[in-house]
Amino acid sequence: MASKASGGSTRNGRDSHSKRLGVKRYGGQFVRAGNVLVRQRGTRIYPGRNVGMGSDFTLFALKDGFVHFERRRNKKWVSVLTPEEWEALHNGKGS
């Protein structure tokens, strides 16, 4: 009989729990103040207008409005636009 566990089985079986990171509210979605927009490690996405950042880099809405993602200066930014700003932005583009 074997006196040890078979081939490497004692070195397996470890894994960390998933951290559920990523974008939680997408562009065009209506959000309320306090809603989490993005959970991230480090600043992959930067906070724009009406968006706050927590100590763990979580981005959250500071006001009610619509989520708007944009790319500026080679960085991604997320903002929360009021309904008036949202209308002006989209009517100005003719869409």
CSV table of N, CA and C in Angstrom, one decimal:
chain,number,residue,atom,x,y,z
A,1,MET,N,0.8,-1.2,0.0
A,1,MET,CA,0.0,0.0,0.0
A,1,MET,C,0.9,1.2,0.0
A,2,ALA,N,0.4,2.3,-0.6
A,2,ALA,CA,1.1,3.5,-0.7
A,2,ALA,C,1.1,4.2,0.7
A,3,SER,N,2.2,4.8,1.1
A,3,SER,CA,2.3,5.4,2.3
A,3,SER,C,2.1,6.9,2.2
A,4,LYS,N,2.0,7.4,0.9
A,4,LYS,CA,1.8,8.8,0.7
A,4,LYS,C,0.6,9.0,-0.3
A,5,ALA,N,0.1,10.2,-0.3
A,5,ALA,CA,-1.0,10.5,-1.2
A,5,ALA,C,-0.5,10.5,-2.6
A,6,SER,N,-1.3,10.1,-3.5
A,6,SER,CA,-0.8,9.9,-4.9
A,6,SER,C,-0.4,11.2,-5.6
A,7,GLY,N,0.4,11.0,-6.5
A,7,GLY,CA,1.0,12.0,-7.4
A,7,GLY,C,0.6,13.5,-7.3
A,8,GLY,N,1.1,14.2,-6.3
A,8,GLY,CA,0.9,15.7,-6.3
A,8,GLY,C,-0.5,16.1,-5.8
A,9,SER,N,-1.3,15.3,-5.4
A,9,SER,CA,-2.7,15.7,-5.0
A,9,SER,C,-2.7,16.6,-3.8
A,10,THR,N,-1.7,16.6,-2.9
A,10,THR,CA,-1.7,17.4,-1.8
A,10,THR,C,-1.3,18.8,-2.1
A,11,ARG,N,-0.7,19.1,-3.3
A,11,ARG,CA,-0.3,20.4,-3.7
A,11,ARG,C,-1.4,21.1,-4.5
A,12,ASN,N,-2.5,20.5,-4.7
A,12,ASN,CA,-3.6,21.1,-5.5
A,12,ASN,C,-4.7,21.6,-4.6
A,13,GLY,N,-5.7,22.1,-5.2
A,13,GLY,CA,-6.9,22.4,-4.4
A,13,GLY,C,-7.0,23.8,-3.8
A,14,ARG,N,-6.2,24.7,-4.2
A,14,ARG,CA,-6.3,26.1,-3.7
A,14,ARG,C,-6.7,27.0,-4.8
A,15,ASP,N,-7.6,28.0,-4.5
A,15,ASP,CA,-8.0,29.0,-5.4
A,15,ASP,C,-8.6,30.1,-4.7
A,16,SER,N,-8.5,31.3,-5.2
A,16,SER,CA,-9.1,32.5,-4.5
A,16,SER,C,-10.5,32.7,-5.1
A,17,HIS,N,-11.3,33.3,-4.2
A,17,HIS,CA,-12.7,33.6,-4.7
A,17,HIS,C,-12.6,34.7,-5.7
A,18,SER,N,-13.5,34.7,-6.7
A,18,SER,CA,-13.6,35.8,-7.6
A,18,SER,C,-14.0,37.1,-6.9
A,19,LYS,N,-13.5,38.2,-7.4
A,19,LYS,CA,-13.7,39.5,-6.7
A,19,LYS,C,-14.9,40.3,-7.3
A,20,ARG,N,-15.5,39.7,-8.4
A,20,ARG,CA,-16.7,40.4,-9.0
A,20,ARG,C,-16.3,41.8,-9.5
A,21,LEU,N,-15.2,42.0,-10.1
A,21,LEU,CA,-14.8,43.3,-10.6
A,21,LEU,C,-15.4,43.5,-12.0
A,22,GLY,N,-15.4,44.8,-12.4
A,22,GLY,CA,-15.9,45.1,-13.8
A,22,GLY,C,-16.9,46.2,-13.8
A,23,VAL,N,-17.4,46.5,-15.0
A,23,VAL,CA,-18.4,47.6,-15.2
A,23,VAL,C,-19.8,47.0,-14.7
A,24,LYS,N,-20.4,47.8,-13.8
A,24,LYS,CA,-21.7,47.4,-13.3
A,24,LYS,C,-22.9,48.1,-13.9
A,25,ARG,N,-22.7,49.3,-14.4
A,25,ARG,CA,-23.7,50.1,-15.1
A,25,ARG,C,-23.1,50.6,-16.4
A,26,TYR,N,-23.8,50.3,-17.5
A,26,TYR,CA,-23.3,50.6,-18.9
A,26,TYR,C,-23.7,52.0,-19.4
A,27,GLY,N,-23.1,52.4,-20.5
A,27,GLY,CA,-23.4,53.7,-21.1
A,27,GLY,C,-24.9,53.8,-21.5
A,28,GLY,N,-25.5,54.9,-21.1
A,28,GLY,CA,-26.9,55.1,-21.4
A,28,GLY,C,-27.9,54.7,-20.4
A,29,GLN,N,-27.4,53.9,-19.4
A,29,GLN,CA,-28.3,53.5,-18.3
A,29,GLN,C,-28.5,54.6,-17.3
A,30,PHE,N,-29.8,54.7,-16.8
A,30,PHE,CA,-30.1,55.7,-15.8
A,30,PHE,C,-29.6,55.1,-14.4
A,31,VAL,N,-29.0,56.0,-13.6
A,31,VAL,CA,-28.5,55.6,-12.3
A,31,VAL,C,-28.9,56.6,-11.3
A,32,ARG,N,-29.0,56.1,-10.0
A,32,ARG,CA,-29.3,57.0,-8.9
A,32,ARG,C,-28.0,57.3,-8.2
A,33,ALA,N,-28.0,58.4,-7.4
A,33,ALA,CA,-26.8,58.7,-6.7
A,33,ALA,C,-26.5,57.6,-5.7
A,34,GLY,N,-25.2,57.2,-5.7
A,34,GLY,CA,-24.8,56.1,-4.8
A,34,GLY,C,-24.6,54.8,-5.6
A,35,ASN,N,-25.2,54.7,-6.7
A,35,ASN,CA,-25.1,53.4,-7.5
A,35,ASN,C,-23.6,53.2,-7.9
A,36,VAL,N,-23.2,52.0,-7.8
A,36,VAL,CA,-21.8,51.6,-8.2
A,36,VAL,C,-21.8,51.5,-9.7
A,37,LEU,N,-20.8,52.2,-10.3
A,37,LEU,CA,-20.7,52.1,-11.8
A,37,LEU,C,-19.6,51.1,-12.2
A,38,VAL,N,-18.5,51.1,-11.5
A,38,VAL,CA,-17.3,50.2,-11.9
A,38,VAL,C,-16.6,49.8,-10.6
A,39,ARG,N,-16.3,48.5,-10.5
A,39,ARG,CA,-15.4,48.0,-9.5
A,39,ARG,C,-14.1,47.6,-10.2
A,40,GLN,N,-13.0,48.1,-9.6
A,40,GLN,CA,-11.7,47.9,-10.3
A,40,GLN,C,-10.6,47.8,-9.4
A,41,ARG,N,-9.5,47.4,-9.8
A,41,ARG,CA,-8.2,47.4,-9.1
A,41,ARG,C,-7.3,48.5,-9.8
A,42,GLY,N,-7.0,49.6,-9.1
A,42,GLY,CA,-6.3,50.7,-9.8
A,42,GLY,C,-7.3,51.5,-10.6
A,43,THR,N,-6.7,52.5,-11.3
A,43,THR,CA,-7.6,53.4,-12.1
A,43,THR,C,-7.6,53.0,-13.5
A,44,ARG,N,-8.2,51.9,-13.9
A,44,ARG,CA,-8.4,51.5,-15.3
A,44,ARG,C,-9.3,52.5,-15.9
A,45,ILE,N,-10.3,52.9,-15.2
A,45,ILE,CA,-11.3,53.9,-15.7
A,45,ILE,C,-11.3,55.1,-14.7
A,46,TYR,N,-11.2,56.3,-15.1
A,46,TYR,CA,-11.1,57.5,-14.3
A,46,TYR,C,-12.5,58.1,-14.0
A,47,PRO,N,-12.7,58.7,-12.8
A,47,PRO,CA,-14.0,59.4,-12.6
A,47,PRO,C,-14.1,60.7,-13.3
A,48,GLY,N,-15.2,60.9,-13.9
A,48,GLY,CA,-15.5,62.2,-14.6
A,48,GLY,C,-16.5,63.0,-13.8
A,49,ARG,N,-17.4,63.7,-14.5
A,49,ARG,CA,-18.4,64.6,-13.9
A,49,ARG,C,-19.4,63.7,-13.1
A,50,ASN,N,-19.7,64.2,-11.9
A,50,ASN,CA,-20.7,63.6,-11.0
A,50,ASN,C,-20.4,62.1,-10.7
A,51,VAL,N,-19.1,61.8,-10.6
A,51,VAL,CA,-18.7,60.4,-10.3
A,51,VAL,C,-17.6,60.5,-9.2
A,52,GLY,N,-17.8,59.7,-8.1
A,52,GLY,CA,-16.8,59.7,-7.0
A,52,GLY,C,-16.0,58.4,-7.1
A,53,MET,N,-14.9,58.4,-6.4
A,53,MET,CA,-14.0,57.2,-6.3
A,53,MET,C,-13.8,56.8,-4.9
A,54,GLY,N,-14.0,55.6,-4.5
A,54,GLY,CA,-13.8,55.1,-3.2
A,54,GLY,C,-12.4,54.7,-2.9
A,55,SER,N,-12.0,54.4,-1.7
A,55,SER,CA,-10.6,54.1,-1.4
A,55,SER,C,-10.2,52.8,-2.1
A,56,ASP,N,-11.1,51.9,-2.5
A,56,ASP,CA,-10.7,50.7,-3.2
A,56,ASP,C,-10.9,50.9,-4.8
A,57,PHE,N,-10.9,52.2,-5.2
A,57,PHE,CA,-11.0,52.6,-6.6
A,57,PHE,C,-12.4,52.3,-7.2
A,58,THR,N,-13.4,52.0,-6.4
A,58,THR,CA,-14.7,51.8,-6.9
A,58,THR,C,-15.3,53.2,-7.4
A,59,LEU,N,-15.9,53.2,-8.6
A,59,LEU,CA,-16.5,54.4,-9.1
A,59,LEU,C,-18.0,54.4,-8.8
A,60,PHE,N,-18.5,55.5,-8.3
A,60,PHE,CA,-20.0,55.5,-8.0
A,60,PHE,C,-20.6,56.9,-8.4
A,61,ALA,N,-21.9,56.9,-8.6
A,61,ALA,CA,-22.6,58.1,-9.0
A,61,ALA,C,-22.8,59.0,-7.9
A,62,LEU,N,-22.6,60.3,-8.1
A,62,LEU,CA,-22.8,61.3,-7.1
A,62,LEU,C,-24.2,62.0,-7.3
A,63,LYS,N,-24.7,61.9,-8.5
A,63,LYS,CA,-26.0,62.5,-8.8
A,63,LYS,C,-26.8,61.5,-9.6
A,64,ASP,N,-28.1,61.6,-9.7
A,64,ASP,CA,-29.0,60.9,-10.6
A,64,ASP,C,-28.7,61.3,-12.0
A,65,GLY,N,-28.7,60.4,-12.9
A,65,GLY,CA,-28.5,60.7,-14.3
A,65,GLY,C,-28.2,59.5,-15.2
A,66,PHE,N,-27.6,59.8,-16.4
A,66,PHE,CA,-27.3,58.8,-17.3
A,66,PHE,C,-25.8,58.5,-17.4
A,67,VAL,N,-25.4,57.3,-17.5
A,67,VAL,CA,-24.0,56.9,-17.5
A,67,VAL,C,-23.4,57.2,-18.9
A,68,HIS,N,-22.2,57.8,-18.9
A,68,HIS,CA,-21.6,58.2,-20.2
A,68,HIS,C,-20.1,57.9,-20.1
A,69,PHE,N,-19.7,57.0,-21.0
A,69,PHE,CA,-18.2,56.6,-21.1
A,69,PHE,C,-17.6,57.4,-22.2
A,70,GLU,N,-16.4,57.8,-22.0
A,70,GLU,CA,-15.6,58.5,-23.1
A,70,GLU,C,-14.2,58.2,-23.0
A,71,ARG,N,-13.4,58.4,-24.1
A,71,ARG,CA,-12.0,58.2,-24.1
A,71,ARG,C,-11.4,59.6,-24.4
A,72,ARG,N,-10.6,60.1,-23.4
A,72,ARG,CA,-9.9,61.3,-23.5
A,72,ARG,C,-8.4,61.1,-23.1
A,73,ARG,N,-7.5,61.8,-23.9
A,73,ARG,CA,-6.1,61.7,-23.5
A,73,ARG,C,-5.6,60.3,-23.3
A,74,ASN,N,-6.1,59.3,-24.1
A,74,ASN,CA,-5.7,57.9,-24.0
A,74,ASN,C,-6.2,57.3,-22.7
A,75,LYS,N,-7.2,57.8,-22.1
A,75,LYS,CA,-7.7,57.2,-20.8
A,75,LYS,C,-9.2,57.1,-21.0
A,76,LYS,N,-9.8,56.1,-20.2
A,76,LYS,CA,-11.2,56.0,-20.2
A,76,LYS,C,-11.7,56.7,-19.0
A,77,TRP,N,-12.9,57.4,-19.2
A,77,TRP,CA,-13.5,58.2,-18.2
A,77,TRP,C,-15.0,57.8,-18.2
A,78,VAL,N,-15.6,57.8,-17.0
A,78,VAL,CA,-17.0,57.6,-16.9
A,78,VAL,C,-17.6,58.8,-16.1
A,79,SER,N,-18.7,59.3,-16.7
A,79,SER,CA,-19.4,60.5,-16.1
A,79,SER,C,-20.9,60.1,-15.9
A,80,VAL,N,-21.6,60.9,-15.1
A,80,VAL,CA,-23.0,60.8,-15.0
A,80,VAL,C,-23.6,62.1,-15.4
A,81,LEU,N,-24.3,62.1,-16.5
A,81,LEU,CA,-24.9,63.3,-17.1
A,81,LEU,C,-26.4,63.5,-16.6
A,82,THR,N,-26.8,64.7,-16.3
A,82,THR,CA,-28.2,64.9,-16.0
A,82,THR,C,-29.0,64.7,-17.3
A,83,PRO,N,-30.3,64.5,-17.1
A,83,PRO,CA,-31.1,64.3,-18.3
A,83,PRO,C,-31.0,65.4,-19.3
A,84,GLU,N,-30.8,66.7,-18.8
A,84,GLU,CA,-30.7,67.8,-19.8
A,84,GLU,C,-29.4,67.7,-20.5
A,85,GLU,N,-28.3,67.4,-19.8
A,85,GLU,CA,-27.0,67.3,-20.5
A,85,GLU,C,-27.0,66.1,-21.5
A,86,TRP,N,-27.7,65.0,-21.1
A,86,TRP,CA,-27.8,63.8,-22.0
A,86,TRP,C,-28.5,64.2,-23.3
A,87,GLU,N,-29.7,64.9,-23.1
A,87,GLU,CA,-30.4,65.3,-24.3
A,87,GLU,C,-29.6,66.2,-25.2
A,88,ALA,N,-28.9,67.2,-24.6
A,88,ALA,CA,-28.1,68.1,-25.4
A,88,ALA,C,-27.0,67.4,-26.2
A,89,LEU,N,-26.4,66.4,-25.5
A,89,LEU,CA,-25.3,65.7,-26.1
A,89,LEU,C,-25.8,64.9,-27.3
A,90,HIS,N,-27.0,64.2,-27.1
A,90,HIS,CA,-27.4,63.3,-28.2
A,90,HIS,C,-28.2,64.0,-29.3
A,91,ASN,N,-28.9,65.1,-28.9
A,91,ASN,CA,-29.6,65.9,-30.0
A,91,ASN,C,-28.6,66.7,-30.8
A,92,GLY,N,-27.5,67.1,-30.2
A,92,GLY,CA,-26.5,67.8,-30.9
A,92,GLY,C,-25.8,67.0,-31.9
A,93,LYS,N,-25.8,65.6,-31.7
A,93,LYS,CA,-25.1,64.7,-32.7
A,93,LYS,C,-26.1,64.3,-33.8
A,94,GLY,N,-27.4,64.7,-33.6
A,94,GLY,CA,-28.3,64.4,-34.6
A,94,GLY,C,-28.8,62.9,-34.6
A,95,SER,N,-28.6,62.3,-33.4
A,95,SER,CA,-29.1,60.9,-33.3
A,95,SER,C,-30.4,60.8,-32.5
